[in-house]
Coordinates of C-alpha atoms in Angstrom, one line a residue:
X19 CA -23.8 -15.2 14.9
X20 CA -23.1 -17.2 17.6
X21 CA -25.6 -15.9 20.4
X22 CA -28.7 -17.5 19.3
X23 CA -30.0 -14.0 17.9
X24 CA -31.3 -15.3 14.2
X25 CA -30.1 -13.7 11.1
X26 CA -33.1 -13.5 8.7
X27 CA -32.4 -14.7 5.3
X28 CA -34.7 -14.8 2.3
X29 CA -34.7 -18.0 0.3
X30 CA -36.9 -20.3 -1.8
X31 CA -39.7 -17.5 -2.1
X32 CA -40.0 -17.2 1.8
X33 CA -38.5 -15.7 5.3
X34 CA -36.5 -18.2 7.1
X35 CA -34.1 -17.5 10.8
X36 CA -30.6 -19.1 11.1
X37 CA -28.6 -18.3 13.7
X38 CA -24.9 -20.4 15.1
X39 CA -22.8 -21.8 12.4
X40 CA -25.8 -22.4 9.9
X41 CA -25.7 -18.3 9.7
X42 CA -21.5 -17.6 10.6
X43 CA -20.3 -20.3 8.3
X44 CA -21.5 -19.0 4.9
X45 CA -21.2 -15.2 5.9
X46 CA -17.4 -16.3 6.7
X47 CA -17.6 -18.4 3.6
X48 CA -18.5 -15.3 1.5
X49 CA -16.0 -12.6 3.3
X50 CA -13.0 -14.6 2.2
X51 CA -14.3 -15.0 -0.9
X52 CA -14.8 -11.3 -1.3
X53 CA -10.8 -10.9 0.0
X54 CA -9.5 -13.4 -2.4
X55 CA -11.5 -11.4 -5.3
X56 CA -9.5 -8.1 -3.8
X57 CA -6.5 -9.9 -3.9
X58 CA -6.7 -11.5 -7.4
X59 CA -7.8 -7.9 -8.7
X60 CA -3.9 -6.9 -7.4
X61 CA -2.3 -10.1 -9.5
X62 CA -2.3 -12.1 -6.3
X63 CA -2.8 -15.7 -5.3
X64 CA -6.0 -16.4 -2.9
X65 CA -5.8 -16.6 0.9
X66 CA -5.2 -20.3 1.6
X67 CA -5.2 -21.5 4.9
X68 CA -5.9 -17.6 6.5
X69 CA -5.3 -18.9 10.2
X70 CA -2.2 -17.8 10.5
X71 CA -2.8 -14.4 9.3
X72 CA -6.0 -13.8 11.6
X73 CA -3.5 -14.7 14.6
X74 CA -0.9 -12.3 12.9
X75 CA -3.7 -9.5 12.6
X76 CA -4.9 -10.4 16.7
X77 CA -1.5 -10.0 17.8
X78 CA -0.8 -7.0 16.6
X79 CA -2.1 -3.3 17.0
X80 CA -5.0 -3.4 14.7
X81 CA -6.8 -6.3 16.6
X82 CA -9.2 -3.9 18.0
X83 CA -10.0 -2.2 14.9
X84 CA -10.3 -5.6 12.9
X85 CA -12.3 -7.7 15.9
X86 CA -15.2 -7.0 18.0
X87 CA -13.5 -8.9 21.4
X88 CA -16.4 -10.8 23.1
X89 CA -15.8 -10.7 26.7
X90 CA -19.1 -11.8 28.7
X91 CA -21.1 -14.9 28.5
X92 CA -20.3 -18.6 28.1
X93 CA -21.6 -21.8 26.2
X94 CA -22.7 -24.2 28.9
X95 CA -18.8 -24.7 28.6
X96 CA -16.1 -22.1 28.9
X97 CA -16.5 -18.8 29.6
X98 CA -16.1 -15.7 27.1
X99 CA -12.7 -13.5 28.0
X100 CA -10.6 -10.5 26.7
X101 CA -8.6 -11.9 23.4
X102 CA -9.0 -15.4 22.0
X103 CA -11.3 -17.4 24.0
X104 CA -12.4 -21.3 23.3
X105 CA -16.3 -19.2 23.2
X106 CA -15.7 -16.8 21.1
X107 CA -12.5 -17.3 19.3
X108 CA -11.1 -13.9 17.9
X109 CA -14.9 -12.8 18.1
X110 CA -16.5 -11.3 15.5
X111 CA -14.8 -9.2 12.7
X112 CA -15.4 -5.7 11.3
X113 CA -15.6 -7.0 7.8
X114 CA -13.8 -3.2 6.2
X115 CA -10.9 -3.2 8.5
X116 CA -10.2 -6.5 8.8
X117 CA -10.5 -7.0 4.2
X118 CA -8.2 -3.6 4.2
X119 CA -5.6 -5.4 6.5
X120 CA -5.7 -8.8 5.0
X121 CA -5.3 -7.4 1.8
X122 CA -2.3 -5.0 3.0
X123 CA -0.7 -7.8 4.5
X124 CA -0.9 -10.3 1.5
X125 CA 0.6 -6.9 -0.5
X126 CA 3.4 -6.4 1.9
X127 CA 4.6 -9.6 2.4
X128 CA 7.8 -11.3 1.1
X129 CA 8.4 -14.8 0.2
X130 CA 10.1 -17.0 2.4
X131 CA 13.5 -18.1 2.2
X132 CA 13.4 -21.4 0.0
X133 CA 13.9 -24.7 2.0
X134 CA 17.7 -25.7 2.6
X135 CA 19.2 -29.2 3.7
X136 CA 17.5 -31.4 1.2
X137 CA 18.0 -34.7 1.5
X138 CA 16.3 -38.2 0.1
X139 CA 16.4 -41.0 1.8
X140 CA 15.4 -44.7 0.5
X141 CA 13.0 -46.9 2.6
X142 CA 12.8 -50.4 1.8
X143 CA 10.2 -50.8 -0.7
X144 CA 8.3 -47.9 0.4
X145 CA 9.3 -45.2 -1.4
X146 CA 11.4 -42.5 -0.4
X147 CA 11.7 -39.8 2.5
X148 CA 12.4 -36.5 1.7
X149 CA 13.4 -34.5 4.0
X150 CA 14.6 -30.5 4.8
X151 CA 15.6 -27.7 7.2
X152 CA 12.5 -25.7 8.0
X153 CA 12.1 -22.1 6.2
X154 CA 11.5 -19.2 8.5
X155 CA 8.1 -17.5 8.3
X156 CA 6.9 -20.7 6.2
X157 CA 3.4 -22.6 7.0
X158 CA 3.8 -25.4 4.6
X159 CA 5.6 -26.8 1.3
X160 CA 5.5 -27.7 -1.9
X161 CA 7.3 -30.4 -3.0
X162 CA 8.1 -31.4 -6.9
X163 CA 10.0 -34.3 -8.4
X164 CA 11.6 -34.7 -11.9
X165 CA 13.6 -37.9 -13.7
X166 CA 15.6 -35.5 -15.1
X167 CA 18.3 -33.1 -13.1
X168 CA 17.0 -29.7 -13.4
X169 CA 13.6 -30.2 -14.1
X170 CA 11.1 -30.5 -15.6
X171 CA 9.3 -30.9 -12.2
X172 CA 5.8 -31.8 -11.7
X173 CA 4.3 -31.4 -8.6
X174 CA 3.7 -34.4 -5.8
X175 CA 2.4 -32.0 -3.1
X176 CA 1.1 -29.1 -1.6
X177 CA 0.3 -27.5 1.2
X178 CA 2.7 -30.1 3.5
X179 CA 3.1 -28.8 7.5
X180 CA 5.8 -30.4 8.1
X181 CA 9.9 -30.7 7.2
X182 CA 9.5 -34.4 5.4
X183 CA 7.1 -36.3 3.5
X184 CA 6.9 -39.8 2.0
X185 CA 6.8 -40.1 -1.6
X186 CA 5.1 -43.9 -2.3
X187 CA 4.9 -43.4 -6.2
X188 CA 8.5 -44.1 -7.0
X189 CA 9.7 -46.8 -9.1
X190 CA 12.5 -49.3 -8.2
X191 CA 15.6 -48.7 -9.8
X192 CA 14.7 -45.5 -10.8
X193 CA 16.3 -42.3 -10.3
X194 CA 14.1 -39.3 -9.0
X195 CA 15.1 -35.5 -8.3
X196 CA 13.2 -33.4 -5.7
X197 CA 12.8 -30.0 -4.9
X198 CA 10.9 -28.1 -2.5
X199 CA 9.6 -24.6 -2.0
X200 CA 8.1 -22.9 0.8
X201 CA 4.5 -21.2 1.0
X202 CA 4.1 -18.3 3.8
X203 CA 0.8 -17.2 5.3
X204 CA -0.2 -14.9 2.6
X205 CA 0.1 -17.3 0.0
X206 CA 4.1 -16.5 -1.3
X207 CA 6.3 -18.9 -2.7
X208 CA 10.0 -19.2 -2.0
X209 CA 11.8 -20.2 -4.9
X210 CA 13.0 -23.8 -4.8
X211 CA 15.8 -25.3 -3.1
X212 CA 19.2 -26.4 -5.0

C-alpha cells in the first residue's frame, strides 16, 4: 500500500512491516503473475506490457468494480482526485474483478490488422530503415528478416512502439527481406505484412 499503513510479512523465521512500493511492488508482481497463469491455462500468451489494458478497463464501465478510486489525501506533492491521479494512479485494485476482466478481455480480443506500407530504405553504411503504416489497435511490432523471399524469417525485434526501426546487422551487398506484425494490448499477433 501506498499510505504508510505496513503490511506484515513473515520472512527469515521472523515478523517484519513493509509498507509503499517495498509492499505494492511484489503483491503487483504476484497478481500478474497469477493472470498470466489464468491466461496460459486458456492456451493464451502472458500479459506483456498490461498498461494499456488497465487504461482500457479505467475507461470503461467496470472501473468501479475493478479499482478502489482514491480520492482524498496527497504526497507532499499532488493531491489525490476522482479517476487517475499522479497520487494514486488508478488506485488500488479489487484483485477478483479486475483478474476476471483482464482475462475476458485477453479472451475477447482480436488480432490487429497486420502492418501495411512496408518499405526499406538504405542508409549509408548504417544499415537499413524499415519503415510502415501504423496498424489500428496495435501497441508495438515485431519485425523479422530473411535472405530468402518468403521466409524463413528469424526475428530482429520485438516489442517496437514505433512505425520504423533501424536494422544495424546488415551486410553490404547483401540482400535482406523484412516483415513485420503487429502485437495488440492483450498480447495478439497480426499476421505479417506482404
Amino acid at each position: 500500500n501506498g499510505d504508510g499503513n505496513p503490511y506484515a510479512v513473515y520472512e527469515f523465521g521472523g515478523w517484519g512491516y513493509f509498507s509503499g512500493s517495498s509492499a505494492s511492488a511484489p503483491l503487483w508482481a504476484a497478481f500478474i503473475s497469477i493472470v498470466n497463469q489464468g491466461l496460459g491455462q486458456q492456451g493464451q500468451p502472458p500479459l506483456g506490457f498490461v498498461n494499456p489494458q488497465l487504461y482500457q478497463i479505467a475507461q470503461g464501465s467496470n472501473y468501479s468494480n475493478d479499482f478502489h478510486d482514491v480520492t482524498t489525501g496527497n504526497n507532499g506533492y499532488y493531491l489525490a482526485e476522482p479517476g487517475f491521479d499522479d497520487v494514486t494512479g488508478l488506485g488500488s485494485y479489487n484483485g477478483l474483478n479486475l483478474y476476471n476482466d483482464l482475462i475476458a478481455n485477453v479472451l475477447s480480443a482480436s488480432p490487429p490488422s497486420a502492418p501495411s506500407g512496408l518499405s526499406v530504405t538504405a542508409l549509408n553504411s548504417s544499415g537499413v530503415e524499415i519503415s510502415w503504416t501504423a496498424s489500428a489497435g496495435a501497441v508495438s511490432y515485431n519485425i523479422a528478416r530473411s535472405s530468402v523471399s518468403g521466409g524463413p524469417y528469424a526475428s530482429i525485434a520485438s516489442a517496437v512502439l514505433y512505425t520504423n526501426y533501424v536494422d544495424s546487422a546488415v551486410m553490404a551487398g547483401d540482400t535482406y527481406y523484412y516483415v513485420v506484425s503487429a502485437v495488440n494490448a492483450a498480447n495478439k499477433q497480426s499476421t505479417r505484412s506482404s
